Coordinates of C-alpha atoms in Angstrom, one line a residue:
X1092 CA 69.6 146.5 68.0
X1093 CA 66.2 148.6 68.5
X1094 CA 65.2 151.3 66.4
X1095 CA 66.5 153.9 68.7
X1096 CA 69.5 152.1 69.2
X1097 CA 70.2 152.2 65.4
X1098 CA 69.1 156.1 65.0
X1099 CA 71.2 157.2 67.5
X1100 CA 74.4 155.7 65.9
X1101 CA 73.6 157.2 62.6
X1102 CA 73.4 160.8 64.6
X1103 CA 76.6 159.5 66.5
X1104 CA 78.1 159.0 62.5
X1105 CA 76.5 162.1 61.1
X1106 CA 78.0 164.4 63.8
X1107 CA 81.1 163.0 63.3
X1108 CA 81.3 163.7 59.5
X1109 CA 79.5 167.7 60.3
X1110 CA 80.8 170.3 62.5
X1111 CA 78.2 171.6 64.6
X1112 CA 78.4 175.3 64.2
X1113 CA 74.1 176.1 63.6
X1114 CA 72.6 177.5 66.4
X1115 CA 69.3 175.8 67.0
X1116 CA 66.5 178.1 68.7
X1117 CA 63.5 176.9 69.1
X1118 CA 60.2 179.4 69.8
X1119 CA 57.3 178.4 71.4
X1120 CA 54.2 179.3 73.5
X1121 CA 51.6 178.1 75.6
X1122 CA 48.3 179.4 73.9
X1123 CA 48.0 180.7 70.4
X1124 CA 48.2 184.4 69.5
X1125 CA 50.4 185.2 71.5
X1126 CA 52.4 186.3 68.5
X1127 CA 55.0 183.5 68.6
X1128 CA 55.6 184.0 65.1
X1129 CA 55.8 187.7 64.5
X1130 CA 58.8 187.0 67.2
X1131 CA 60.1 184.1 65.3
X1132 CA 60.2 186.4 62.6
X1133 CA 61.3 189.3 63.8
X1134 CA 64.4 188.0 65.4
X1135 CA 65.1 186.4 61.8
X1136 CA 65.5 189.7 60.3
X1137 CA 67.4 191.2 63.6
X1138 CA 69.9 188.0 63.4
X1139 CA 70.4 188.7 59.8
X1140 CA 70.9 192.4 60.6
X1141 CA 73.5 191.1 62.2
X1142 CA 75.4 189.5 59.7
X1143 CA 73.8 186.0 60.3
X1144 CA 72.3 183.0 58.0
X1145 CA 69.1 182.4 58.9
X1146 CA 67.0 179.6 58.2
X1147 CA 63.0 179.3 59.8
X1148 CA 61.9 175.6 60.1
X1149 CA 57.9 176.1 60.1
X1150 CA 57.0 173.7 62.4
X1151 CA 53.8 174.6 62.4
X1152 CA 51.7 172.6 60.4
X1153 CA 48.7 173.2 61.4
X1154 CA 48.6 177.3 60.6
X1155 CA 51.9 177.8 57.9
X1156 CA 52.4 181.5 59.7
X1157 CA 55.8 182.3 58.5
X1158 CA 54.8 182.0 55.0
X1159 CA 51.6 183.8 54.8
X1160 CA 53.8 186.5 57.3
X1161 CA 56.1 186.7 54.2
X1162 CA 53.8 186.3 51.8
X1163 CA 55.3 184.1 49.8
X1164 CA 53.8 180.3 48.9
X1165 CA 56.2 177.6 48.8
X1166 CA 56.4 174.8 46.4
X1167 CA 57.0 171.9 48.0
X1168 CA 57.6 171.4 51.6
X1169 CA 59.5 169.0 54.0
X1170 CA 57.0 166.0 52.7
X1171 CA 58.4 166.5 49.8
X1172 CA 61.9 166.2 50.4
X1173 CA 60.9 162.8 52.3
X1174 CA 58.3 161.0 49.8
X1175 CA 58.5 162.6 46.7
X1176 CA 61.9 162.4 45.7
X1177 CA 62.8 166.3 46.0
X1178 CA 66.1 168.0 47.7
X1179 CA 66.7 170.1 50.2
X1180 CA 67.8 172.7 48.3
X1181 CA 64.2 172.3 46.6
X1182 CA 62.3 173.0 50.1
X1183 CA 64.4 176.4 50.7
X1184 CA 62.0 179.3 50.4
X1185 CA 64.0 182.4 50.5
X1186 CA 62.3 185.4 52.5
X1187 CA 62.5 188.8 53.0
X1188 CA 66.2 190.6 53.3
X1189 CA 67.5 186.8 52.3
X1190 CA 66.2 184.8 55.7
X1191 CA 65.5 181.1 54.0
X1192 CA 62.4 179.3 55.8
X1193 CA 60.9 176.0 55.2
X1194 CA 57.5 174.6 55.5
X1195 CA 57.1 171.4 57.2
X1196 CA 53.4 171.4 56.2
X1197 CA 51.5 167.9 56.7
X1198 CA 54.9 166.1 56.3
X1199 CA 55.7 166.7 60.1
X1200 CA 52.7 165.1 61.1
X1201 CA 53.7 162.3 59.1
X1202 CA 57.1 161.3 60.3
X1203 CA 55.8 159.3 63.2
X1204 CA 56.6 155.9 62.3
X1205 CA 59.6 156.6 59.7
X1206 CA 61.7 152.8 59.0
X1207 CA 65.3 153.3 60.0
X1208 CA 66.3 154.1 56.6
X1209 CA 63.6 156.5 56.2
X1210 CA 65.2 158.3 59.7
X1211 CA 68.8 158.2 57.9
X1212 CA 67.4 159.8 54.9
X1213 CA 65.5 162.3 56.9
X1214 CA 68.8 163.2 58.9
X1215 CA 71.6 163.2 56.3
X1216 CA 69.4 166.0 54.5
X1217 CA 68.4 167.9 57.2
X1218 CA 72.1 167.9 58.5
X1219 CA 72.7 170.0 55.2
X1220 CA 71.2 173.4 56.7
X1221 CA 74.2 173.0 59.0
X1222 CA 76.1 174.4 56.0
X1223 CA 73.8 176.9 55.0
X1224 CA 72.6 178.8 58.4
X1225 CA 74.3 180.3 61.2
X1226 CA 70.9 180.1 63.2
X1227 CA 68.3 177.9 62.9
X1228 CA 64.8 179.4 64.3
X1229 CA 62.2 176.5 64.9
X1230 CA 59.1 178.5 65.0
X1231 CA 56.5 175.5 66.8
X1232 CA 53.2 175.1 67.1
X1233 CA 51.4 176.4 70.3
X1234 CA 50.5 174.4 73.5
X1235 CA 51.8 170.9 74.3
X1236 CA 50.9 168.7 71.6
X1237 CA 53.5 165.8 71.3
X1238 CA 54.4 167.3 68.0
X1239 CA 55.6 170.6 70.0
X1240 CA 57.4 168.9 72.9
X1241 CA 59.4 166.8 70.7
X1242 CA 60.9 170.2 69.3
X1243 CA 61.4 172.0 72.5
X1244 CA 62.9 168.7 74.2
X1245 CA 65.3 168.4 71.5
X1246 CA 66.2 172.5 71.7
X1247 CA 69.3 173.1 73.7
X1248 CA 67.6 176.9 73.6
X1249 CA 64.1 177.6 74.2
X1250 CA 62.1 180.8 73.7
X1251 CA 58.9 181.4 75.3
X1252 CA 56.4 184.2 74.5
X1253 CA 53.9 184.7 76.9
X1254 CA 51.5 188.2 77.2
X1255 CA 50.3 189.8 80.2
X1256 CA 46.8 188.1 80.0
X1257 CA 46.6 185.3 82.3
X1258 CA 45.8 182.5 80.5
X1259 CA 48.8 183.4 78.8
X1260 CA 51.1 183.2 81.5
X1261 CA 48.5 179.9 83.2
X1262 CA 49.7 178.5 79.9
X1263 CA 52.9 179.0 79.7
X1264 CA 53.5 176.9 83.2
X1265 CA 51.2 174.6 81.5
X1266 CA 54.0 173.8 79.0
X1267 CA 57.4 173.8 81.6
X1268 CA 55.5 171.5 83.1
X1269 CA 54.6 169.4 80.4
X1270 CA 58.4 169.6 79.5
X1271 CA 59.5 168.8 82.8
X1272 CA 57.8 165.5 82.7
X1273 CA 58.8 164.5 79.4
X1274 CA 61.3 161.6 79.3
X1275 CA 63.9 163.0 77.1
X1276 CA 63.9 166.3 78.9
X1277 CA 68.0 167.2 80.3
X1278 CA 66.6 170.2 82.2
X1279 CA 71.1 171.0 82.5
X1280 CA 71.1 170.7 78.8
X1281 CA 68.0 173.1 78.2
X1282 CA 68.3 177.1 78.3
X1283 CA 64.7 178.2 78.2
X1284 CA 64.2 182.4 78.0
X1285 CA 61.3 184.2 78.4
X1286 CA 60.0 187.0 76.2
X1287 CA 57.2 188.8 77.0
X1288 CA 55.1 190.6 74.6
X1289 CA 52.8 193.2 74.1
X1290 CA 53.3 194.7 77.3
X1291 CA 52.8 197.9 78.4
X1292 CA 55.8 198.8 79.9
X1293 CA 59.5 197.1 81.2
X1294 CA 57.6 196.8 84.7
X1295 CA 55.2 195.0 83.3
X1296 CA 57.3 192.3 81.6
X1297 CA 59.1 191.7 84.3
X1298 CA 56.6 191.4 86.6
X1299 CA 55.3 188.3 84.7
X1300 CA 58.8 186.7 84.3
X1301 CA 59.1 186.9 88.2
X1302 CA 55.6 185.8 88.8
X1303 CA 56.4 183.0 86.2
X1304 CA 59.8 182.3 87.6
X1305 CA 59.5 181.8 91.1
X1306 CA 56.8 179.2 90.3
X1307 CA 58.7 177.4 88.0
X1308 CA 61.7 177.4 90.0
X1309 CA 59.5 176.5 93.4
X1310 CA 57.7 173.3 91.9
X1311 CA 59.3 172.4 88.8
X1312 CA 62.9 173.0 89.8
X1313 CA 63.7 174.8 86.2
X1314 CA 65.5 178.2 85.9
X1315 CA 64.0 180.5 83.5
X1316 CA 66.1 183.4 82.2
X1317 CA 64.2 187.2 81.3
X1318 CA 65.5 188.2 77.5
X1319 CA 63.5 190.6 77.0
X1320 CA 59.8 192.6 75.9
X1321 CA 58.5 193.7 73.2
X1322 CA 55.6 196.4 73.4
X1323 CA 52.0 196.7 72.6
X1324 CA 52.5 198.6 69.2
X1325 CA 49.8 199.1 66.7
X1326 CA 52.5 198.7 64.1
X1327 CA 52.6 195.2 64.0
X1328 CA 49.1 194.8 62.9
X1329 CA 49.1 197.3 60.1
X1330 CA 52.6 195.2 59.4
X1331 CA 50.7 192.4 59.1
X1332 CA 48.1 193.7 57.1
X1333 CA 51.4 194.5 55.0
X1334 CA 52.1 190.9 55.0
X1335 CA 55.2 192.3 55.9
X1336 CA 57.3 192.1 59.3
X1337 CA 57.7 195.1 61.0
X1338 CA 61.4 194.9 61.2
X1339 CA 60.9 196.1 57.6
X1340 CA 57.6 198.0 57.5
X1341 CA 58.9 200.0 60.3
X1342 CA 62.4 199.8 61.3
X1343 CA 62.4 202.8 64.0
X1344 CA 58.9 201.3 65.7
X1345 CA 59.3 200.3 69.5
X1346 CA 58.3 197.0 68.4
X1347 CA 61.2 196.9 66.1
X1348 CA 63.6 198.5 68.2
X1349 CA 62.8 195.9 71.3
X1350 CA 63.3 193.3 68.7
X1351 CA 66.7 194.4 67.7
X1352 CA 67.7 194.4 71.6
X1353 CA 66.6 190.9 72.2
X1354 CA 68.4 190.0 69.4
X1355 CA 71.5 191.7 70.6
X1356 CA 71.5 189.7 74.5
X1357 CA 70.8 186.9 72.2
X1358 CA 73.9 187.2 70.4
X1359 CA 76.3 188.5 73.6
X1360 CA 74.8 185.2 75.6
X1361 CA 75.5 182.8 72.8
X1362 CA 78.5 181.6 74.8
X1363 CA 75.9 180.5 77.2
X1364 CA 73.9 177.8 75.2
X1365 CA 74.3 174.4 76.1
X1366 CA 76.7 172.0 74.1
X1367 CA 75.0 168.6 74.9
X1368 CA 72.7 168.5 72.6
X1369 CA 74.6 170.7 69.7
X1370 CA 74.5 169.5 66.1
X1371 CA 71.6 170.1 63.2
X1372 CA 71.5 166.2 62.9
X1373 CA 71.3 165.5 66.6
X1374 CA 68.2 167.6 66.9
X1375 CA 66.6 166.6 63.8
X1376 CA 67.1 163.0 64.8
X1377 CA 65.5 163.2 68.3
X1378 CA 62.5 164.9 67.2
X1379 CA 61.7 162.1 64.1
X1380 CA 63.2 159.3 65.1
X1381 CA 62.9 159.2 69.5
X1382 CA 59.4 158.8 69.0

């Protein structure tokens, strides 16, 4: 029996022993600053608004957003659950209006060649959050490193930020296609949506989506579905400057309010996301382990 092999039979036990009840979204982009994680964020707070437990898996190791965005420091991060002895419970930072995140930090980057029982570890532990969230946010890194396709392949639900600029939007096919080639990727089992910010108007966003779309659909034979923009508003960046999101610096801002709506189709169309690949252990275990 292969590694894989042996990983995906602890998933098969660990699913068994959990009920999958999490929802796992991850966000993504094709470029950076794009503000991927002002709308990981953001939808956090909205989610929670709406009675949710919300946990934010920083996957970005490389830039640790979410926690400068809250400004709060963790003390020990998902390397630290792994190699130095600590529990999960340990790596649970708990943001603004009680959203919970956790920092992968460098420990991501070194879960590449994890022994099986290093994989079993790494599952049992993370299957925990299935307790303690109703959603799970993955907030990725951007572009399509292998470290960022490994989350998205694994997503049954995928959201995309893109802006008007074109290399935004060049990008942005850049990655579908990237995920369209990947071996693991079950384009039936994958819902990817498309959110597109700092726009100027509705028109506007939807005139990307479409000009994304029919591409997409054309050559890469992969439906995308429109969630949803979110303004150019000059309250984001004096949020920032905060180190607060604006869902709490300024609640009635468009930017705020768009963010509340996305949330809302998010929640009606939850019905919608795919079961194949359901289970906080089952994700968690393709992204470390099917390597």
């Amino acid at each position: 029996m292969d590694q894989a092999e042996r990983l995906r039979t602890i998933i098969k036990q660990q699913n068994q022993i959990n009920t999958s009840n999490a929802r796992i979204i991850t966000v993504t982009s094709g470029k950076g600053g794009v503000g991927k994680s002002s709308v990981s964020i953001n939808l956090a707070l909205q989610f929670r608004k709406q009675g949710k437990r919300v946990i934010i898996f920083d996957a970005d190791f490389g830039l640790a957003n979410i926690e400068v965005m809250f400004g709060v420091i963790p003390k020990y991060t998902l390397a630290d659950l792994m190699f130095r002895g600590k529990e999960l419970k340990d790596i649970i930072m708990e943001g603004p209006e009680g959203v919970m995140f956790v920092s992968g930090g460098s420990g991501v980057a070194r879960l590449v060649n994890l022994d099986a029982e290093q994989i079993k570890r790494l599952v049992y532990k993370m299957s925990e959050l299935e307790n303690l969230a109703d959603v799970i946010i993955i907030d990725t890194g951007a572009g399509i490193s292998q470290s960022v396709l490994e989350f998205v392949v694994a997503s049954p639900e995928v959201l995309l930020v893109t802006t008007p600029e074109p290399t935004s939007i060049t990008d942005s096919y850049a990655l579908i296609k990237a995920l369209a080639m990947h071996r693991d990727f079950d384009r039936n089992a994958t819902k990817i949506m498309v959110i597109s910010n700092r726009v100027s108007s509705v028109n506007e966003s939807r005139g990307i989506f479409e000009k994304l779309s029919v591409v997409v659909e054309k050559f890469l034979n992969i439906k995308l579905h429109y969630i949803g923009a979110v303004p150019f508003d000059s309250t984001i960046t004096k949020a920032v400057m905060k180190q607060k999101p604006v869902s709490i610096a300024y609640p009635s801002a468009a930017s705020a309010k768009a963010f509340e709506r996305i949330c809302g189709r998010m929640v009606k169309g939850e019905t919608d996301v795919p079961h194949q690949k359901k289970g906080v252990s089952r994700f968690f275990g393709r992204v470390f382990g099917m390597r």
